Amino acid sequence: MTIAKILTGQATETNQWTNTVDSDNPAVLQKAKNIISSNLYCSLSTCSTEGEPWISPLLFVYDENWNLYWSSAIVSKHSQNIYSNAGKVAIAIYGSPIPEGTGQGLYFTGTATEVESAEVGDVLQTFVA
């Protein structure tokens, strides 16, 4: 088993989407933190070195610095894609049991790495907290 972490359309007033141009705005950051803290699952997207995409629903937790963590088997397809593709991932976090057109989501890319052995205990505490 491996425990991994990731380091952290057109936006309009009507759809309330936010693009990365607004990523330094404190209100936008708070909105992103609210989305992360109110959801348990994310969709992790990876890609093989041959270009084959793969998406996996995962339970995740986060720390005080908003690093995301999940636990996966080393042999899982997404873990192997992460190992073989320089850790490149994309993640979507959103609440799905709400009426159509009212959802809010967070979509981002980053680099996933295996948690160092010395950190595993602290990360596991985050999972059970």
PDB file of C-alpha atoms in Angstrom:
ATOM      1  CA  MET A   1       0.000   0.000   0.000  1.00  0.00           C
ATOM      2  CA  THR A   2       1.136   3.522  -0.691  1.00  0.00           C
ATOM      3  CA  ILE A   3      -0.091   6.758   0.770  1.00  0.00           C
ATOM      4  CA  ALA A   4       0.210   9.624  -1.661  1.00  0.00           C
ATOM      5  CA  LYS A   5      -0.216  13.345  -1.474  1.00  0.00           C
ATOM      6  CA  ILE A   6      -0.721  16.072  -4.000  1.00  0.00           C
ATOM      7  CA  LEU A   7       0.613  19.582  -3.459  1.00  0.00           C
ATOM      8  CA  THR A   8      -1.726  21.923  -4.189  1.00  0.00           C
ATOM      9  CA  GLY A   9     -14.352  26.556 -19.133  1.00  0.00           C
ATOM     10  CA  GLN A  10     -14.973  30.160 -18.922  1.00  0.00           C
ATOM     11  CA  ALA A  11     -15.712  31.748 -15.577  1.00  0.00           C
ATOM     12  CA  THR A  12     -18.841  33.885 -15.405  1.00  0.00           C
ATOM     13  CA  GLU A  13     -20.907  35.557 -12.678  1.00  0.00           C
ATOM     14  CA  THR A  14     -23.798  33.209 -13.523  1.00  0.00           C
ATOM     15  CA  ASN A  15     -21.947  29.906 -13.129  1.00  0.00           C
ATOM     16  CA  GLN A  16     -19.687  31.219 -10.332  1.00  0.00           C
ATOM     17  CA  TRP A  17     -16.700  29.384 -11.776  1.00  0.00           C
ATOM     18  CA  THR A  18     -13.314  30.727 -10.878  1.00  0.00           C
ATOM     19  CA  ASN A  19     -10.304  30.476 -13.091  1.00  0.00           C
ATOM     20  CA  THR A  20      -6.675  30.366 -12.063  1.00  0.00           C
ATOM     21  CA  VAL A  21      -6.270  34.094 -12.724  1.00  0.00           C
ATOM     22  CA  ASP A  22      -8.259  34.596  -9.500  1.00  0.00           C
ATOM     23  CA  SER A  23      -6.262  32.063  -7.469  1.00  0.00           C
ATOM     24  CA  ASP A  24      -4.623  34.705  -5.238  1.00  0.00           C
ATOM     25  CA  ASN A  25      -7.970  36.221  -4.265  1.00  0.00           C
ATOM     26  CA  PRO A  26      -8.706  35.444  -0.563  1.00  0.00           C
ATOM     27  CA  ALA A  27     -12.420  34.923  -1.274  1.00  0.00           C
ATOM     28  CA  VAL A  28     -11.595  32.414  -4.017  1.00  0.00           C
ATOM     29  CA  LEU A  29      -9.148  30.578  -1.748  1.00  0.00           C
ATOM     30  CA  GLN A  30     -11.799  30.396   0.980  1.00  0.00           C
ATOM     31  CA  LYS A  31     -14.314  29.010  -1.514  1.00  0.00           C
ATOM     32  CA  ALA A  32     -11.788  26.329  -2.527  1.00  0.00           C
ATOM     33  CA  LYS A  33     -11.116  25.456   1.125  1.00  0.00           C
ATOM     34  CA  ASN A  34     -14.871  25.155   1.743  1.00  0.00           C
ATOM     35  CA  ILE A  35     -15.210  22.725  -1.169  1.00  0.00           C
ATOM     36  CA  ILE A  36     -12.279  20.620   0.059  1.00  0.00           C
ATOM     37  CA  SER A  37     -13.468  20.555   3.661  1.00  0.00           C
ATOM     38  CA  SER A  38     -17.067  19.644   2.783  1.00  0.00           C
ATOM     39  CA  ASN A  39     -16.264  16.592   0.631  1.00  0.00           C
ATOM     40  CA  LEU A  40     -14.831  13.154   1.391  1.00  0.00           C
ATOM     41  CA  TYR A  41     -14.158  11.921  -2.124  1.00  0.00           C
ATOM     42  CA  CYS A  42     -12.245  13.135  -5.127  1.00  0.00           C
ATOM     43  CA  SER A  43     -11.788  11.896  -8.664  1.00  0.00           C
ATOM     44  CA  LEU A  44      -8.113  11.311  -9.398  1.00  0.00           C
ATOM     45  CA  SER A  45      -7.102  11.357 -13.045  1.00  0.00           C
ATOM     46  CA  THR A  46      -3.833   9.823 -14.216  1.00  0.00           C
ATOM     47  CA  CYS A  47      -2.353   8.850 -17.536  1.00  0.00           C
ATOM     48  CA  SER A  48      -0.099   6.020 -18.610  1.00  0.00           C
ATOM     49  CA  THR A  49       3.120   6.682 -20.487  1.00  0.00           C
ATOM     50  CA  GLU A  50       1.261   5.454 -23.598  1.00  0.00           C
ATOM     51  CA  GLY A  51      -1.327   8.212 -23.150  1.00  0.00           C
ATOM     52  CA  GLU A  52      -4.134   6.024 -21.786  1.00  0.00           C
ATOM     53  CA  PRO A  53      -6.215   8.083 -19.305  1.00  0.00           C
ATOM     54  CA  TRP A  54      -7.528   6.583 -16.057  1.00  0.00           C
ATOM     55  CA  ILE A  55      -9.799   8.034 -13.386  1.00  0.00           C
ATOM     56  CA  SER A  56     -10.279   6.712  -9.857  1.00  0.00           C
ATOM     57  CA  PRO A  57     -12.706   7.778  -7.127  1.00  0.00           C
ATOM     58  CA  LEU A  58     -10.796   8.075  -3.847  1.00  0.00           C
ATOM     59  CA  LEU A  59     -11.430   8.903  -0.215  1.00  0.00           C
ATOM     60  CA  PHE A  60      -9.078  11.739   0.699  1.00  0.00           C
ATOM     61  CA  VAL A  61      -8.013  13.780   3.701  1.00  0.00           C
ATOM     62  CA  TYR A  62      -6.075  17.021   3.887  1.00  0.00           C
ATOM     63  CA  ASP A  63      -3.703  18.708   6.303  1.00  0.00           C
ATOM     64  CA  GLU A  64      -3.448  22.271   7.631  1.00  0.00           C
ATOM     65  CA  ASN A  65      -1.483  23.249   4.506  1.00  0.00           C
ATOM     66  CA  TRP A  66      -4.228  21.838   2.238  1.00  0.00           C
ATOM     67  CA  ASN A  67      -2.088  18.978   0.951  1.00  0.00           C
ATOM     68  CA  LEU A  68      -4.340  16.097  -0.108  1.00  0.00           C
ATOM     69  CA  TYR A  69      -3.653  12.509   0.953  1.00  0.00           C
ATOM     70  CA  TRP A  70      -5.127   9.166  -0.065  1.00  0.00           C
ATOM     71  CA  SER A  71      -4.164   5.547   0.354  1.00  0.00           C
ATOM     72  CA  SER A  72      -3.925   3.173  -2.597  1.00  0.00           C
ATOM     73  CA  ALA A  73      -2.391  -0.178  -3.397  1.00  0.00           C
ATOM     74  CA  ILE A  74       0.986   0.133  -5.103  1.00  0.00           C
ATOM     75  CA  VAL A  75      -0.230  -2.229  -7.830  1.00  0.00           C
ATOM     76  CA  SER A  76      -3.361  -0.195  -8.605  1.00  0.00           C
ATOM     77  CA  LYS A  77      -3.516   1.249 -12.096  1.00  0.00           C
ATOM     78  CA  HIS A  78      -3.524   4.863 -10.907  1.00  0.00           C
ATOM     79  CA  SER A  79      -0.537   4.268  -8.584  1.00  0.00           C
ATOM     80  CA  GLN A  80       1.430   2.690 -11.425  1.00  0.00           C
ATOM     81  CA  ASN A  81       0.516   5.620 -13.691  1.00  0.00           C
ATOM     82  CA  ILE A  82       1.743   8.057 -11.031  1.00  0.00           C
ATOM     83  CA  TYR A  83       5.040   6.193 -10.655  1.00  0.00           C
ATOM     84  CA  SER A  84       5.627   5.977 -14.408  1.00  0.00           C
ATOM     85  CA  ASN A  85       4.473   9.466 -15.380  1.00  0.00           C
ATOM     86  CA  ALA A  86       6.479  11.747 -13.058  1.00  0.00           C
ATOM     87  CA  GLY A  87       3.594  11.988 -10.572  1.00  0.00           C
ATOM     88  CA  LYS A  88       1.374  14.030 -12.899  1.00  0.00           C
ATOM     89  CA  VAL A  89      -2.269  13.997 -11.798  1.00  0.00           C
ATOM     90  CA  ALA A  90      -5.484  15.965 -12.070  1.00  0.00           C
ATOM     91  CA  ILE A  91      -8.139  16.009  -9.356  1.00  0.00           C
ATOM     92  CA  ALA A  92     -11.790  17.024  -9.249  1.00  0.00           C
ATOM     93  CA  ILE A  93     -13.574  17.558  -5.943  1.00  0.00           C
ATOM     94  CA  TYR A  94     -17.300  18.233  -6.018  1.00  0.00           C
ATOM     95  CA  GLY A  95     -20.511  17.404  -4.203  1.00  0.00           C
ATOM     96  CA  SER A  96     -22.814  15.270  -6.334  1.00  0.00           C
ATOM     97  CA  PRO A  97     -26.053  14.807  -4.320  1.00  0.00           C
ATOM     98  CA  ILE A  98     -27.346  18.304  -5.096  1.00  0.00           C
ATOM     99  CA  PRO A  99     -29.747  19.678  -7.719  1.00  0.00           C
ATOM    100  CA  GLU A 100     -28.436  20.080 -11.258  1.00  0.00           C
ATOM    101  CA  GLY A 101     -26.863  23.444 -11.927  1.00  0.00           C
ATOM    102  CA  THR A 102     -26.191  24.254  -8.272  1.00  0.00           C
ATOM    103  CA  GLY A 103     -22.958  22.361  -7.732  1.00  0.00           C
ATOM    104  CA  GLN A 104     -19.585  23.781  -6.923  1.00  0.00           C
ATOM    105  CA  GLY A 105     -16.365  22.038  -7.742  1.00  0.00           C
ATOM    106  CA  LEU A 106     -12.653  22.375  -7.603  1.00  0.00           C
ATOM    107  CA  TYR A 107     -10.452  21.148 -10.438  1.00  0.00           C
ATOM    108  CA  PHE A 108      -6.668  21.232 -10.381  1.00  0.00           C
ATOM    109  CA  THR A 109      -3.493  19.553 -11.515  1.00  0.00           C
ATOM    110  CA  GLY A 110      -0.410  18.752  -9.515  1.00  0.00           C
ATOM    111  CA  THR A 111       2.302  16.295  -8.685  1.00  0.00           C
ATOM    112  CA  ALA A 112       1.637  13.309  -6.451  1.00  0.00           C
ATOM    113  CA  THR A 113       4.424  11.732  -4.438  1.00  0.00           C
ATOM    114  CA  GLU A 114       4.618   8.823  -2.059  1.00  0.00           C
ATOM    115  CA  VAL A 115       4.635   9.921   1.570  1.00  0.00           C
ATOM    116  CA  GLU A 116       8.018   9.465   3.261  1.00  0.00           C
ATOM    117  CA  SER A 117       8.148   6.665   5.851  1.00  0.00           C
ATOM    118  CA  ALA A 118       8.712   9.168   8.668  1.00  0.00           C
ATOM    119  CA  GLU A 119       5.470  11.009   7.757  1.00  0.00           C
ATOM    120  CA  VAL A 120       3.163   7.975   7.482  1.00  0.00           C
ATOM    121  CA  GLY A 121       2.141   7.978  11.169  1.00  0.00           C
ATOM    122  CA  ASP A 122       1.118  11.639  11.069  1.00  0.00           C
ATOM    123  CA  VAL A 123      -0.817  11.159   7.841  1.00  0.00           C
ATOM    124  CA  LEU A 124      -2.611   8.086   9.218  1.00  0.00           C
ATOM    125  CA  GLN A 125      -3.721  10.188  12.181  1.00  0.00           C
ATOM    126  CA  THR A 126      -5.308  12.595   9.688  1.00  0.00           C
ATOM    127  CA  PHE A 127      -7.333   9.693   8.263  1.00  0.00           C
ATOM    128  CA  VAL A 128      -8.752   8.729  11.658  1.00  0.00           C
ATOM    129  CA  ALA A 129      -9.242  12.253  13.038  1.00  0.00           C
TER     130      ALA A 129
END
